[in-house]
mmCIF file of C-alpha atoms and ligand atoms in Angstrom:
data_model
loop_
_atom_site.group_PDB
_atom_site.id
_atom_site.type_symbol
_atom_site.label_atom_id
_atom_site.label_comp_id
_atom_site.label_asym_id
_atom_site.label_seq_id
_atom_site.Cartn_x
_atom_site.Cartn_y
_atom_site.Cartn_z
ATOM 1 C CA UNK A 1 73.937 58.791 286.862
ATOM 2 C CA UNK A 2 72.530 61.982 287.413
ATOM 3 C CA UNK A 3 68.909 63.118 287.337
ATOM 4 C CA UNK A 4 67.694 65.427 284.381
ATOM 5 C CA UNK A 5 67.451 69.083 284.934
ATOM 6 C CA UNK A 6 63.783 69.137 284.013
ATOM 7 C CA UNK A 7 62.376 66.015 285.420
ATOM 8 C CA UNK A 8 63.277 63.194 287.745
ATOM 9 C CA UNK A 9 64.240 60.805 284.921
ATOM 10 C CA UNK A 10 67.994 59.528 284.832
ATOM 11 C CA UNK A 11 70.074 61.656 282.206
ATOM 12 C CA UNK A 12 71.239 60.202 279.102
ATOM 13 C CA UNK A 13 73.238 62.915 277.535
ATOM 14 C CA UNK A 14 74.277 66.616 278.278
ATOM 15 C CA UNK A 15 71.963 69.570 277.169
ATOM 16 C CA UNK A 16 73.530 72.790 276.249
ATOM 17 C CA UNK A 17 71.987 75.771 277.657
ATOM 18 C CA UNK A 18 71.482 77.883 275.636
ATOM 19 C CA UNK A 19 71.725 75.256 272.621
ATOM 20 C CA UNK A 20 75.058 74.761 270.964
ATOM 21 C CA UNK A 21 73.740 75.928 267.660
ATOM 22 C CA UNK A 22 73.275 79.534 268.583
ATOM 23 C CA UNK A 23 76.996 79.740 269.122
ATOM 24 C CA UNK A 24 78.935 80.099 265.722
ATOM 25 C CA UNK A 25 81.322 77.330 265.074
ATOM 26 C CA UNK A 26 85.094 78.826 265.299
ATOM 27 C CA UNK A 27 85.966 77.452 261.589
ATOM 28 C CA UNK A 28 83.587 80.145 260.483
ATOM 29 C CA UNK A 29 84.841 83.171 261.853
ATOM 30 C CA UNK A 30 88.215 82.445 262.869
ATOM 31 C CA UNK A 31 87.227 83.090 266.709
ATOM 32 C CA UNK A 32 86.177 80.673 269.251
ATOM 33 C CA UNK A 33 82.699 81.446 270.242
ATOM 34 C CA UNK A 34 82.184 78.221 272.060
ATOM 35 C CA UNK A 35 84.504 78.546 275.318
ATOM 36 C CA UNK A 36 83.451 76.690 278.192
ATOM 37 C CA UNK A 37 79.689 76.240 276.967
ATOM 38 C CA UNK A 38 77.345 75.315 279.748
ATOM 39 C CA UNK A 39 75.725 71.802 279.747
ATOM 40 C CA UNK A 40 73.502 70.212 282.322
ATOM 41 C CA UNK A 41 72.456 66.662 282.684
ATOM 42 C CA UNK A 42 69.262 65.678 280.561
ATOM 43 C CA UNK A 43 67.038 63.069 279.637
ATOM 44 C CA UNK A 44 66.033 62.529 275.808
ATOM 45 C CA UNK A 45 62.740 64.149 275.783
ATOM 46 C CA UNK A 46 64.101 67.307 277.436
ATOM 47 C CA UNK A 47 67.086 67.505 275.282
ATOM 48 C CA UNK A 48 66.726 70.350 272.767
ATOM 49 C CA UNK A 49 68.585 68.761 270.022
ATOM 50 C CA UNK A 50 66.505 65.853 269.907
ATOM 51 C CA UNK A 51 63.429 67.787 269.653
ATOM 52 C CA UNK A 52 64.854 70.351 267.346
ATOM 53 C CA UNK A 53 63.999 72.961 269.558
ATOM 54 C CA UNK A 54 67.653 74.220 269.092
ATOM 55 C CA UNK A 55 67.327 74.725 265.282
ATOM 56 C CA UNK A 56 64.127 76.533 266.050
ATOM 57 C CA UNK A 57 65.655 78.865 268.512
ATOM 58 C CA UNK A 58 68.767 79.399 266.260
ATOM 59 C CA UNK A 59 66.143 80.430 263.577
ATOM 60 C CA UNK A 60 63.933 82.538 265.818
ATOM 61 C CA UNK A 61 67.131 84.736 267.304
ATOM 62 C CA UNK A 62 69.968 84.691 264.921
ATOM 63 C CA UNK A 63 68.538 86.987 262.379
ATOM 64 C CA UNK A 64 66.859 89.744 264.570
ATOM 65 C CA UNK A 65 67.244 93.345 263.650
ATOM 66 C CA UNK A 66 69.317 94.758 266.509
ATOM 67 C CA UNK A 67 72.019 91.953 266.626
ATOM 68 C CA UNK A 68 75.576 92.453 266.856
ATOM 69 C CA UNK A 69 77.452 91.499 263.650
ATOM 70 C CA UNK A 70 78.117 88.046 265.124
ATOM 71 C CA UNK A 71 74.285 87.326 265.217
ATOM 72 C CA UNK A 72 74.084 88.308 261.787
ATOM 73 C CA UNK A 73 77.069 86.565 260.381
ATOM 74 C CA UNK A 74 75.848 83.381 262.122
ATOM 75 C CA UNK A 75 72.515 84.177 260.411
ATOM 76 C CA UNK A 76 74.076 84.534 256.889
ATOM 77 C CA UNK A 77 76.160 81.201 257.212
ATOM 78 C CA UNK A 78 74.531 78.614 259.226
ATOM 79 C CA UNK A 79 71.123 79.636 259.865
ATOM 80 C CA UNK A 80 70.289 80.369 256.298
ATOM 81 C CA UNK A 81 71.624 77.178 255.268
ATOM 82 C CA UNK A 82 69.422 75.401 257.550
ATOM 83 C CA UNK A 83 66.573 77.361 256.334
ATOM 84 C CA UNK A 84 67.463 76.614 252.701
ATOM 85 C CA UNK A 85 67.683 72.765 253.512
ATOM 86 C CA UNK A 86 64.631 72.888 255.227
ATOM 87 C CA UNK A 87 62.677 76.244 254.577
ATOM 88 C CA UNK A 88 59.101 75.609 254.401
ATOM 89 C CA UNK A 89 58.817 73.614 257.585
ATOM 90 C CA UNK A 90 61.162 75.665 259.542
ATOM 91 C CA UNK A 91 59.644 78.843 259.041
ATOM 92 C CA UNK A 92 56.230 77.459 259.458
ATOM 93 C CA UNK A 93 57.555 76.424 262.876
ATOM 94 C CA UNK A 94 58.869 79.775 263.630
ATOM 95 C CA UNK A 95 55.971 82.002 262.516
ATOM 96 C CA UNK A 96 52.438 81.236 263.291
ATOM 97 C CA UNK A 97 49.745 82.722 260.571
ATOM 98 C CA UNK A 98 50.489 85.178 257.999
ATOM 99 C CA UNK A 99 54.116 86.118 257.250
ATOM 100 C CA UNK A 100 55.675 88.243 254.521
ATOM 101 C CA UNK A 101 59.091 87.789 253.150
ATOM 102 C CA UNK A 102 60.745 90.609 251.436
ATOM 103 C CA UNK A 103 64.285 91.818 250.971
ATOM 104 C CA UNK A 104 66.017 94.918 251.814
ATOM 105 C CA UNK A 105 68.825 96.187 249.663
ATOM 106 C CA UNK A 106 71.682 97.613 251.879
ATOM 107 C CA UNK A 107 74.431 98.183 249.148
ATOM 108 C CA UNK A 108 74.359 97.946 245.849
ATOM 109 C CA UNK A 109 73.099 94.621 244.694
ATOM 110 C CA UNK A 110 73.189 93.160 248.267
ATOM 111 C CA UNK A 111 70.055 92.329 249.726
ATOM 112 C CA UNK A 112 68.789 90.826 253.181
ATOM 113 C CA UNK A 113 66.012 88.662 253.458
ATOM 114 C CA UNK A 114 63.678 90.028 255.956
ATOM 115 C CA UNK A 115 60.848 88.059 257.587
ATOM 116 C CA UNK A 116 57.674 89.835 259.181
ATOM 117 C CA UNK A 117 55.217 87.766 261.130
ATOM 118 C CA UNK A 118 53.862 86.687 264.493
ATOM 119 C CA UNK A 119 56.466 84.598 266.185
ATOM 120 C CA UNK A 120 55.430 81.446 267.518
ATOM 121 C CA UNK A 121 55.258 82.674 271.209
ATOM 122 C CA UNK A 122 54.269 79.457 272.812
ATOM 123 C CA UNK A 123 57.171 77.524 271.630
ATOM 124 C CA UNK A 124 59.566 80.197 272.425
ATOM 125 C CA UNK A 125 58.407 80.574 275.853
ATOM 126 C CA UNK A 126 58.650 76.723 276.372
ATOM 127 C CA UNK A 127 62.243 76.934 275.021
ATOM 128 C CA UNK A 128 63.203 79.848 277.344
ATOM 129 C CA UNK A 129 61.604 78.215 280.371
ATOM 130 C CA UNK A 130 63.844 75.276 279.906
ATOM 131 C CA UNK A 131 66.962 77.653 279.434
ATOM 132 C CA UNK A 132 66.025 79.372 282.568
ATOM 133 C CA UNK A 133 65.926 76.036 284.621
ATOM 134 C CA UNK A 134 69.187 74.839 283.136
ATOM 135 C CA UNK A 135 70.833 78.075 283.742
ATOM 136 C CA UNK A 136 69.408 78.194 287.348
ATOM 137 C CA UNK A 137 70.865 74.336 288.055
ATOM 138 C CA UNK A 138 74.199 75.592 286.534
ATOM 139 C CA UNK A 139 74.326 78.482 288.756
ATOM 140 C CA UNK A 140 73.140 77.570 292.029
ATOM 141 C CA UNK A 141 73.905 73.835 291.637
ATOM 142 C CA UNK A 142 70.155 72.902 292.598
ATOM 143 C CA UNK A 143 67.107 72.488 290.398
ATOM 144 C CA UNK A 144 64.485 75.051 290.539
ATOM 145 C CA UNK A 145 61.022 74.285 291.618
ATOM 146 C CA UNK A 146 58.606 76.623 290.593
ATOM 147 C CA UNK A 147 56.923 78.934 288.140
ATOM 148 C CA UNK A 148 58.881 81.015 285.718
ATOM 149 C CA UNK A 149 57.524 83.706 283.623
ATOM 150 C CA UNK A 150 59.178 84.810 280.287
ATOM 151 C CA UNK A 151 59.177 87.957 278.727
ATOM 152 C CA UNK A 152 60.573 88.296 275.120
ATOM 153 C CA UNK A 153 62.275 91.603 275.383
ATOM 154 C CA UNK A 154 62.766 91.914 271.550
ATOM 155 C CA UNK A 155 59.194 91.523 270.263
ATOM 156 C CA UNK A 156 57.263 94.655 269.371
ATOM 157 C CA UNK A 157 53.692 94.679 270.738
ATOM 158 C CA UNK A 158 50.838 96.548 269.028
ATOM 159 C CA UNK A 159 48.190 96.559 271.580
ATOM 160 C CA UNK A 160 49.401 99.639 273.902
ATOM 161 C CA UNK A 161 48.398 98.346 277.451
ATOM 162 C CA UNK A 162 50.286 94.923 276.786
ATOM 163 C CA UNK A 163 53.234 96.988 275.532
ATOM 164 C CA UNK A 164 53.204 99.456 278.233
ATOM 165 C CA UNK A 165 53.201 96.165 280.966
ATOM 166 C CA UNK A 166 55.955 94.755 278.937
ATOM 167 C CA UNK A 167 58.036 97.891 279.086
ATOM 168 C CA UNK A 168 57.638 98.281 282.790
ATOM 169 C CA UNK A 169 58.771 94.620 283.275
ATOM 170 C CA UNK A 170 61.915 95.282 281.081
ATOM 171 C CA UNK A 171 62.736 98.472 282.894
ATOM 172 C CA UNK A 172 62.316 97.107 286.094
ATOM 173 C CA UNK A 173 64.492 93.872 285.524
ATOM 174 C CA UNK A 174 67.203 96.456 284.085
ATOM 175 C CA UNK A 175 67.185 98.224 287.476
ATOM 176 C CA UNK A 176 67.486 95.229 289.559
ATOM 177 C CA UNK A 177 70.149 93.628 287.374
ATOM 178 C CA UNK A 178 72.025 96.850 286.771
ATOM 179 C CA UNK A 179 75.019 95.852 289.169
ATOM 180 C CA UNK A 180 74.642 92.130 288.503
ATOM 181 C CA UNK A 181 77.579 90.364 286.924
ATOM 182 C CA UNK A 182 77.627 89.127 283.596
ATOM 183 C CA UNK A 183 78.144 85.415 283.453
ATOM 184 C CA UNK A 184 79.016 83.384 280.325
ATOM 185 C CA UNK A 185 82.243 82.815 278.418
ATOM 186 C CA UNK A 186 81.337 84.048 274.969
ATOM 187 C CA UNK A 187 79.306 87.289 275.808
ATOM 188 C CA UNK A 188 79.376 88.440 272.258
ATOM 189 C CA UNK A 189 76.952 85.420 271.801
ATOM 190 C CA UNK A 190 75.284 84.957 275.217
ATOM 191 C CA UNK A 191 75.506 85.843 278.800
ATOM 192 C CA UNK A 192 73.310 85.942 281.661
ATOM 193 C CA UNK A 193 72.663 88.093 284.816
ATOM 194 C CA UNK A 194 70.678 87.004 287.859
ATOM 195 C CA UNK A 195 69.191 88.783 290.730
ATOM 196 C CA UNK A 196 69.187 87.967 294.472
ATOM 197 C CA UNK A 197 66.023 86.318 295.823
ATOM 198 C CA UNK A 198 63.755 89.254 296.908
ATOM 199 C CA UNK A 199 61.836 89.056 300.381
ATOM 200 C CA UNK A 200 59.369 86.627 298.723
ATOM 201 C CA UNK A 201 62.025 84.345 297.135
ATOM 202 C CA UNK A 202 61.623 85.778 293.575
ATOM 203 C CA UNK A 203 64.693 86.197 291.374
ATOM 204 C CA UNK A 204 65.013 87.869 287.906
ATOM 205 C CA UNK A 205 66.966 86.451 285.098
ATOM 206 C CA UNK A 206 68.311 88.687 282.174
ATOM 207 C CA UNK A 207 69.750 86.702 278.857
ATOM 208 C CA UNK A 208 71.404 88.678 276.129
ATOM 209 C CA UNK A 209 71.975 87.106 272.639
ATOM 210 C CA UNK A 210 74.215 88.501 270.215
ATOM 211 C CA UNK A 211 74.571 91.795 272.082
ATOM 212 C CA UNK A 212 70.990 93.017 271.485
ATOM 213 C CA UNK A 213 68.251 90.430 272.007
ATOM 214 C CA UNK A 214 67.130 90.546 275.698
ATOM 215 C CA UNK A 215 64.766 87.674 277.385
ATOM 216 C CA UNK A 216 63.668 88.577 280.938
ATOM 217 C CA UNK A 217 62.292 85.966 283.307
ATOM 218 C CA UNK A 218 60.904 85.728 286.870
ATOM 219 C CA UNK A 219 61.472 82.815 288.938
ATOM 220 C CA UNK A 220 58.960 82.194 291.744
ATOM 221 C CA UNK A 221 59.322 79.186 293.859
ATOM 222 C CA UNK A 222 56.851 76.759 294.822
ATOM 223 C CA UNK A 223 54.890 77.758 297.967
ATOM 224 C CA UNK A 224 55.726 81.370 297.673
ATOM 225 C CA UNK A 225 52.830 83.262 298.995
ATOM 226 C CA UNK A 226 52.607 86.773 297.364
ATOM 227 C CA UNK A 227 50.989 89.688 299.088
ATOM 228 C CA UNK A 228 47.794 90.968 297.555
ATOM 229 C CA UNK A 229 48.993 93.629 295.179
ATOM 230 C CA UNK A 230 46.332 96.218 294.826
ATOM 231 C CA UNK A 231 47.836 97.303 291.613
ATOM 232 C CA UNK A 232 48.023 93.995 289.929
ATOM 233 C CA UNK A 233 44.602 93.116 290.897
ATOM 234 C CA UNK A 234 43.275 96.464 289.481
ATOM 235 C CA UNK A 235 45.227 95.741 286.182
ATOM 236 C CA UNK A 236 43.878 92.162 285.770
ATOM 237 C CA UNK A 237 40.283 93.502 286.306
ATOM 238 C CA UNK A 238 40.877 95.840 283.434
ATOM 239 C CA UNK A 239 40.829 98.992 285.473
ATOM 240 C CA UNK A 240 43.204 101.813 284.157
ATOM 241 C CA UNK A 241 46.430 101.470 286.441
ATOM 242 C CA UNK A 242 49.607 103.275 286.389
ATOM 243 C CA UNK A 243 52.990 102.165 287.318
ATOM 244 C CA UNK A 244 55.924 104.467 288.110
ATOM 245 C CA UNK A 245 59.439 103.642 287.999
ATOM 246 C CA UNK A 246 61.695 106.596 288.757
ATOM 247 C CA UNK A 247 60.289 109.221 286.559
ATOM 248 C CA UNK A 248 58.861 106.962 284.078
ATOM 249 C CA UNK A 249 54.962 106.302 283.822
ATOM 250 C CA UNK A 250 53.449 103.115 282.526
ATOM 251 C CA UNK A 251 49.644 103.325 281.823
ATOM 252 C CA UNK A 252 47.830 99.733 281.578
ATOM 253 C CA UNK A 253 44.129 99.483 280.420
HETATM 254 ZN ZN1 ZN B 301 63.783 65.230 281.783
#
């Protein structure tokens, strides 16, 4: 038996990375969106289907504005069925605190339910951390030992400084990954890109869901010594710091 992708326990099942329920079933759309899904060995504790993290992610991602039509069609079939079945609990898990549910009319008498609120960032980050580690194992054939930092590229951030920093990470990732191959056999639902390790051993990953939702993550292996970076130090101390990327400017603090 193999070791779990997340811990040292022996695997008891296969974990899909990302979870299988994000990929629409062929019978719903007449096209196969589940070609060669990626799996890694998993223990029970780190299997998203067993912790219901898979359904949590599906509801968090499938209805986001900016998705391609597959994301939306998936939202209006399987996702809405899951919400109807278990609405209150699921929405409580996906959004923390206040939320508003409203309907937008898109054509005559045709409405979309929209939900506005603060997503459960902590749980989303935990889910994506696992997906990053699963994809790493799949891609390189070895487990990743180190720290990941996940940036959810689809959220809109109100606070200007945080927003600028976030745009900086996003744009930097886009530049580093520009020439990298897209991996994944169902690219309309999911693909990933991964950069080479830089001089410090750090690599970047981008996930793209439903053609429009981007998640970025950096992977810093254990034992990596980062050089003191003055800009980051200043930024962390709350001092006004400006980053440049090409001709773009990012003002923090
Ligand atoms: Zn495990």
